[in-house]
Coordinates of C-alpha atoms in Angstrom, one line a residue:
M166 CA -38.6 186.5 118.0
R167 CA -38.2 190.2 117.4
R168 CA -39.8 192.4 114.5
A169 CA -38.0 195.3 113.2
L170 CA -39.7 198.2 111.3
A171 CA -37.8 200.7 109.2
A172 CA -38.8 204.4 108.7
C173 CA -40.0 205.0 105.0
F174 CA -40.1 208.9 104.6
L175 CA -37.5 211.6 104.0
L176 CA -35.8 213.5 106.6
A177 CA -38.0 216.4 107.8
G178 CA -35.7 218.8 109.3
A179 CA -32.8 219.3 111.7
V180 CA -32.7 221.1 115.1
S181 CA -29.5 221.8 117.2
L182 CA -28.0 219.3 119.9
C183 CA -28.6 221.8 122.4
A184 CA -32.4 222.3 122.0
A185 CA -34.3 223.5 125.0
R186 CA -35.8 220.1 125.7
T187 CA -34.3 218.3 128.4
A188 CA -36.4 215.2 128.9
L189 CA -38.4 212.7 126.9
D190 CA -41.9 213.7 126.2
L191 CA -44.3 210.9 125.1
Q192 CA -47.9 211.7 124.3
V193 CA -50.4 208.8 123.5
R194 CA -53.7 209.5 121.3
S195 CA -56.3 206.6 121.1
E196 CA -59.2 206.3 118.9
G197 CA -61.2 204.6 121.5
S198 CA -60.9 203.9 125.2
G199 CA -60.3 200.1 125.2
V200 CA -57.2 197.9 124.7
G201 CA -57.1 197.0 121.1
D202 CA -58.2 200.6 119.8
P203 CA -55.7 202.1 117.4
L204 CA -52.9 204.3 118.9
H205 CA -50.9 207.2 117.8
L206 CA -47.6 208.1 119.5
S207 CA -45.9 211.3 119.6
I208 CA -42.5 211.3 120.8
Q209 CA -40.1 214.3 121.5
F210 CA -36.7 213.3 122.4
A211 CA -34.2 214.7 124.8
P212 CA -31.1 216.3 123.3
A213 CA -28.4 213.8 122.4
D214 CA -25.2 214.0 124.7
L215 CA -21.9 213.2 122.8
E216 CA -18.8 212.5 124.9
T217 CA -15.4 211.6 123.4
I218 CA -13.5 208.9 124.7
P219 CA -9.9 208.0 123.4
V220 CA -9.0 204.3 123.3
N221 CA -6.3 202.5 121.7
G222 CA -5.2 205.7 119.6
Q223 CA -8.8 206.0 118.3
V224 CA -11.3 208.8 119.5
Y225 CA -14.7 207.4 119.9
T226 CA -17.9 209.1 120.7
L227 CA -20.4 207.8 123.4
I228 CA -23.9 208.9 122.6
T229 CA -26.6 209.1 125.3
M230 CA -30.0 210.7 126.1
E231 CA -31.9 211.6 129.0
D232 CA -34.5 209.0 130.0
A233 CA -33.1 206.5 127.5
G234 CA -31.5 203.1 128.2
L235 CA -29.0 201.6 125.6
I236 CA -29.0 198.9 122.9
G237 CA -26.3 197.1 124.7
E238 CA -25.1 194.5 122.2
P239 CA -21.3 193.7 122.9
G240 CA -18.9 194.8 120.1
R241 CA -21.8 197.0 118.4
P242 CA -22.3 200.7 118.9
D243 CA -23.5 201.8 122.3
L244 CA -26.6 204.0 121.2
P245 CA -29.8 205.2 123.1
A246 CA -32.8 203.1 123.1
I247 CA -36.2 204.0 124.5
H248 CA -38.4 200.9 126.0
R249 CA -42.0 200.9 126.9
L250 CA -44.8 198.4 127.0
L251 CA -47.9 197.9 124.9
E252 CA -50.9 196.3 126.3
L253 CA -52.4 193.8 124.1
P254 CA -55.7 192.2 123.7
D255 CA -55.9 188.7 125.0
H256 CA -55.2 186.9 121.5
S257 CA -54.3 189.6 119.0
D258 CA -51.0 190.6 117.2
V259 CA -49.5 194.2 117.2
Q260 CA -48.3 196.4 114.4
V261 CA -46.1 199.6 114.8
R262 CA -45.3 202.1 112.0
V263 CA -43.2 205.1 111.7
V264 CA -45.5 207.8 110.1
G265 CA -43.4 210.9 110.6
G266 CA -40.8 212.7 112.4
E267 CA -37.8 215.0 112.2
S268 CA -34.0 214.4 112.4
H269 CA -30.6 215.6 111.4
V270 CA -27.2 214.1 110.5
I271 CA -23.8 215.1 112.0
G272 CA -20.5 214.0 110.7
N273 CA -17.0 212.8 111.9
V274 CA -18.6 210.6 114.6
L275 CA -17.0 207.2 115.4
P276 CA -19.3 205.5 117.8
M277 CA -18.2 203.8 120.9
P278 CA -18.9 200.0 120.9
V279 CA -20.4 198.0 123.8
Q280 CA -17.8 196.2 126.2
D281 CA -18.4 193.3 128.3
Q282 CA -18.4 194.3 131.7
L283 CA -17.3 192.1 134.8
H284 CA -17.6 193.0 138.5
N285 CA -13.8 192.8 138.8
E286 CA -13.0 194.5 135.6
A287 CA -10.3 196.8 137.2
E288 CA -8.3 193.6 138.0
V289 CA -8.9 191.5 135.0
P290 CA -8.2 193.2 131.6
Q291 CA -10.7 192.4 129.0
P292 CA -10.1 192.3 125.3
W293 CA -11.4 195.2 123.2
L294 CA -14.8 194.4 121.5
Q295 CA -15.7 195.9 118.3
D296 CA -17.9 194.2 115.4
Q297 CA -15.3 194.9 112.5
A298 CA -18.0 193.8 109.9
L299 CA -20.5 196.3 111.1
Y300 CA -17.9 199.1 111.5
G301 CA -16.8 198.5 107.9
E302 CA -20.2 198.4 106.3
D303 CA -21.7 201.6 104.8
A304 CA -25.0 201.2 106.2
W305 CA -27.2 202.5 109.1
Y306 CA -27.1 200.9 112.5
P307 CA -29.8 200.1 113.5
S308 CA -31.3 199.8 110.0
Y309 CA -34.7 200.2 111.8
N310 CA -36.3 202.8 114.0
V311 CA -38.6 200.6 116.0
Q312 CA -38.8 197.1 117.3
L313 CA -41.3 194.9 118.8
D314 CA -40.8 191.8 121.2
E315 CA -43.2 189.0 121.3
P316 CA -46.2 189.2 123.7
A317 CA -45.6 188.2 127.4
L318 CA -47.8 187.8 130.4
V319 CA -47.3 190.0 133.5
R320 CA -50.0 188.8 136.0
N321 CA -53.3 190.3 134.3
H322 CA -51.5 192.2 131.5
R323 CA -50.7 190.9 128.1
V324 CA -48.0 193.1 126.8
A325 CA -45.3 193.6 124.1
K326 CA -42.0 195.5 124.7
L327 CA -41.8 198.4 122.3
S328 CA -38.2 199.6 121.5
V329 CA -37.7 203.0 119.8
F330 CA -34.1 204.0 118.6
P331 CA -33.6 207.8 118.3
V332 CA -29.9 207.6 117.0
Q333 CA -28.7 205.7 114.0
V334 CA -25.0 205.5 113.1
N335 CA -23.0 204.6 110.0
A336 CA -19.6 203.9 111.5
F337 CA -18.0 203.5 108.0
T338 CA -18.9 207.0 106.9
G339 CA -18.8 208.6 110.4
E340 CA -22.2 209.9 110.0
T341 CA -24.9 210.0 112.9
R342 CA -28.4 210.6 112.2
V343 CA -30.2 212.1 115.4
W344 CA -33.9 212.0 115.7
T345 CA -35.6 214.9 117.6
S346 CA -39.1 213.5 117.2
M347 CA -41.2 210.5 115.7
E348 CA -44.6 209.7 115.1
L349 CA -45.9 206.1 115.3
D350 CA -49.1 204.3 114.6
V351 CA -49.9 201.2 116.6
T352 CA -52.5 198.9 115.4
F353 CA -53.8 195.6 116.9
D354 CA -54.7 193.3 114.0
G355 CA -54.6 189.4 113.5
V356 CA -54.0 186.8 116.0
N357 CA -50.7 186.0 117.8
P358 CA -50.7 182.6 119.4
V359 CA -47.7 183.6 121.7
N360 CA -48.8 184.0 125.4
Q361 CA -52.4 184.4 124.8
R362 CA -54.4 185.5 127.9
E363 CA -56.9 182.7 128.5
W364 CA -58.3 183.8 132.0
Q365 CA -58.0 186.6 134.4
L366 CA -56.5 186.0 138.0
P367 CA -58.8 187.1 140.8
A368 CA -57.1 190.2 141.7
S369 CA -54.1 192.6 140.6
A370 CA -51.3 193.2 142.6
R371 CA -51.1 196.8 143.9
V372 CA -47.1 197.0 144.0
L373 CA -46.7 195.7 140.6
E374 CA -49.6 197.8 139.2
A375 CA -47.8 200.8 140.3
E376 CA -44.4 199.9 138.4
L377 CA -46.4 198.9 135.2
A378 CA -48.2 202.2 135.3
N379 CA -44.9 204.0 134.2
A380 CA -44.3 201.6 131.7
I381 CA -47.3 200.6 129.8
V382 CA -48.5 203.5 127.3
N383 CA -52.0 202.0 127.2
P384 CA -53.0 200.4 130.3
R385 CA -55.7 198.0 130.6
Q386 CA -58.7 199.1 132.9
S387 CA -58.8 196.2 135.3
D388 CA -62.2 194.2 135.2
S389 CA -61.9 192.5 138.4
T390 CA -64.4 193.3 141.2
L391 CA -61.9 192.6 143.9
D392 CA -59.5 195.3 142.9
A393 CA -61.2 198.2 144.4
V394 CA -60.6 196.4 147.9
W395 CA -57.6 194.5 147.1
N396 CA -55.6 197.6 146.1
D397 CA -56.7 199.4 149.0
P398 CA -53.6 199.7 151.6
G399 CA -55.7 200.5 154.5
K400 CA -57.9 197.4 154.0
M401 CA -55.5 194.8 152.7
P402 CA -51.8 196.0 152.4
G403 CA -50.7 192.6 151.0
K404 CA -49.2 189.1 151.8
Y405 CA -45.9 188.3 152.7
L406 CA -44.6 184.7 152.0
V407 CA -41.5 184.1 154.2
F408 CA -39.1 181.3 153.6
A409 CA -37.1 180.7 156.8
P410 CA -35.3 177.5 158.2
T411 CA -36.9 176.4 161.5
A412 CA -33.6 177.3 163.3
A413 CA -34.1 181.1 162.0
L414 CA -37.6 181.3 163.8
T415 CA -36.0 181.5 167.2
N416 CA -34.2 184.8 166.2
Q417 CA -36.0 187.5 168.0
R418 CA -35.2 190.1 165.6
L419 CA -37.0 188.2 162.7
L420 CA -40.0 187.5 164.9
D421 CA -40.3 191.1 165.8
L422 CA -40.0 192.2 162.2
L423 CA -43.0 189.6 161.2
Q424 CA -45.1 190.7 164.1
W425 CA -44.7 194.3 163.2
K426 CA -45.6 193.3 159.6
R427 CA -48.8 191.7 160.9
Q428 CA -49.7 194.8 162.9
R429 CA -49.2 196.8 159.9
G430 CA -52.2 194.7 158.2
H431 CA -50.1 192.3 156.1
T432 CA -50.9 188.8 156.0
V433 CA -47.7 186.6 156.8
V434 CA -47.2 183.2 155.6
I435 CA -44.1 181.2 156.9
E436 CA -42.7 178.5 155.0
S437 CA -40.1 176.3 156.8
S438 CA -40.4 173.0 155.3
S439 CA -36.8 171.7 154.7
G440 CA -38.2 169.8 151.6
I441 CA -39.2 173.1 150.1
L442 CA -36.3 175.0 151.2
S443 CA -33.6 172.5 149.9
N444 CA -33.8 173.7 146.2
A445 CA -34.7 176.7 144.3
V446 CA -37.1 174.9 142.0
S447 CA -39.4 174.0 145.2
I448 CA -39.2 177.5 146.2
K449 CA -40.3 178.8 142.8
N450 CA -43.2 176.3 142.7
R451 CA -44.3 177.5 146.2
I452 CA -44.3 181.1 145.0
T453 CA -46.2 180.2 142.0
T454 CA -48.8 178.6 144.0
E455 CA -49.4 181.7 146.2
Y456 CA -49.1 184.2 143.3
N457 CA -51.9 182.4 141.7
S458 CA -54.2 182.0 144.5
D459 CA -57.2 184.0 145.5
E460 CA -55.1 186.1 147.9
P461 CA -51.8 186.6 145.7
V462 CA -48.6 187.1 147.5
K463 CA -47.1 190.6 147.1
F464 CA -43.7 190.2 148.9
V465 CA -41.4 187.3 149.1
M466 CA -38.7 187.2 152.0
L467 CA -35.8 184.7 151.8
V468 CA -34.0 184.2 155.3
G469 CA -30.6 182.8 155.6
D470 CA -29.8 183.0 151.6
T471 CA -26.7 184.9 152.3
D472 CA -25.0 184.2 149.0
G473 CA -28.0 184.7 146.9
S474 CA -27.9 180.9 145.5
Y475 CA -31.8 181.0 145.4

């Protein structure tokens, strides 16, 4: 389930598409130091880039922004989207409200619709996708500026994806609203039963934590006493779980690679049981068991899966 929230204030100004700022700037202010304390997010968006693309006798405009992804719904306007994660308390809900910002409106823009993509798209012509109902409606798309996904668990983190939409279009009138800044208030009130965190795994994963650090705007300070040791690459670089058929274990290059990993301080666990290697479900269950252990696996290697079937 996704929840959308509309901005509820008048436009506060306009700046040029060629503003000096070239990258996204997100500032976080917290009223406390822990997860669950109210947050205020101040976002300065990069300038919008407009590229005209002629298709089927029409001139469409593709709108992009530095440091932004795309909404990506086939047939609907291809617009920038900023995605970040919010760290949630173990059981609570989260609310986001737009409380301010600056934007301006430009005209005569027919937004480019998202097209389905195939690996061999040059060889297989695809039908043109365009949501005629949306393109014929006198309304802003998206109708909201902020969207929240339901909570998810990522090891010792309970997070919700926050999506911010800095561009809105009215394909019927040709108007495009470009936000140059936005102010958001985030509160953690009430209870959400979805993916509540009931326990803490014994240690975090250093590689995963490094990736999450760039995505979570209010990361939880770990309360695991093992983390200081676990995340020290000099003391414990991490465990490898290697799935390899017995025949592959005679390959000297593979053996040399695994020995080199051991010499660098990694723990290497080899799984060669034909009963486990025979199907993807068994492999997933084996990974889950290692992941939830006191020494969680940090790297998984599949040997011999040349077609990516597992």
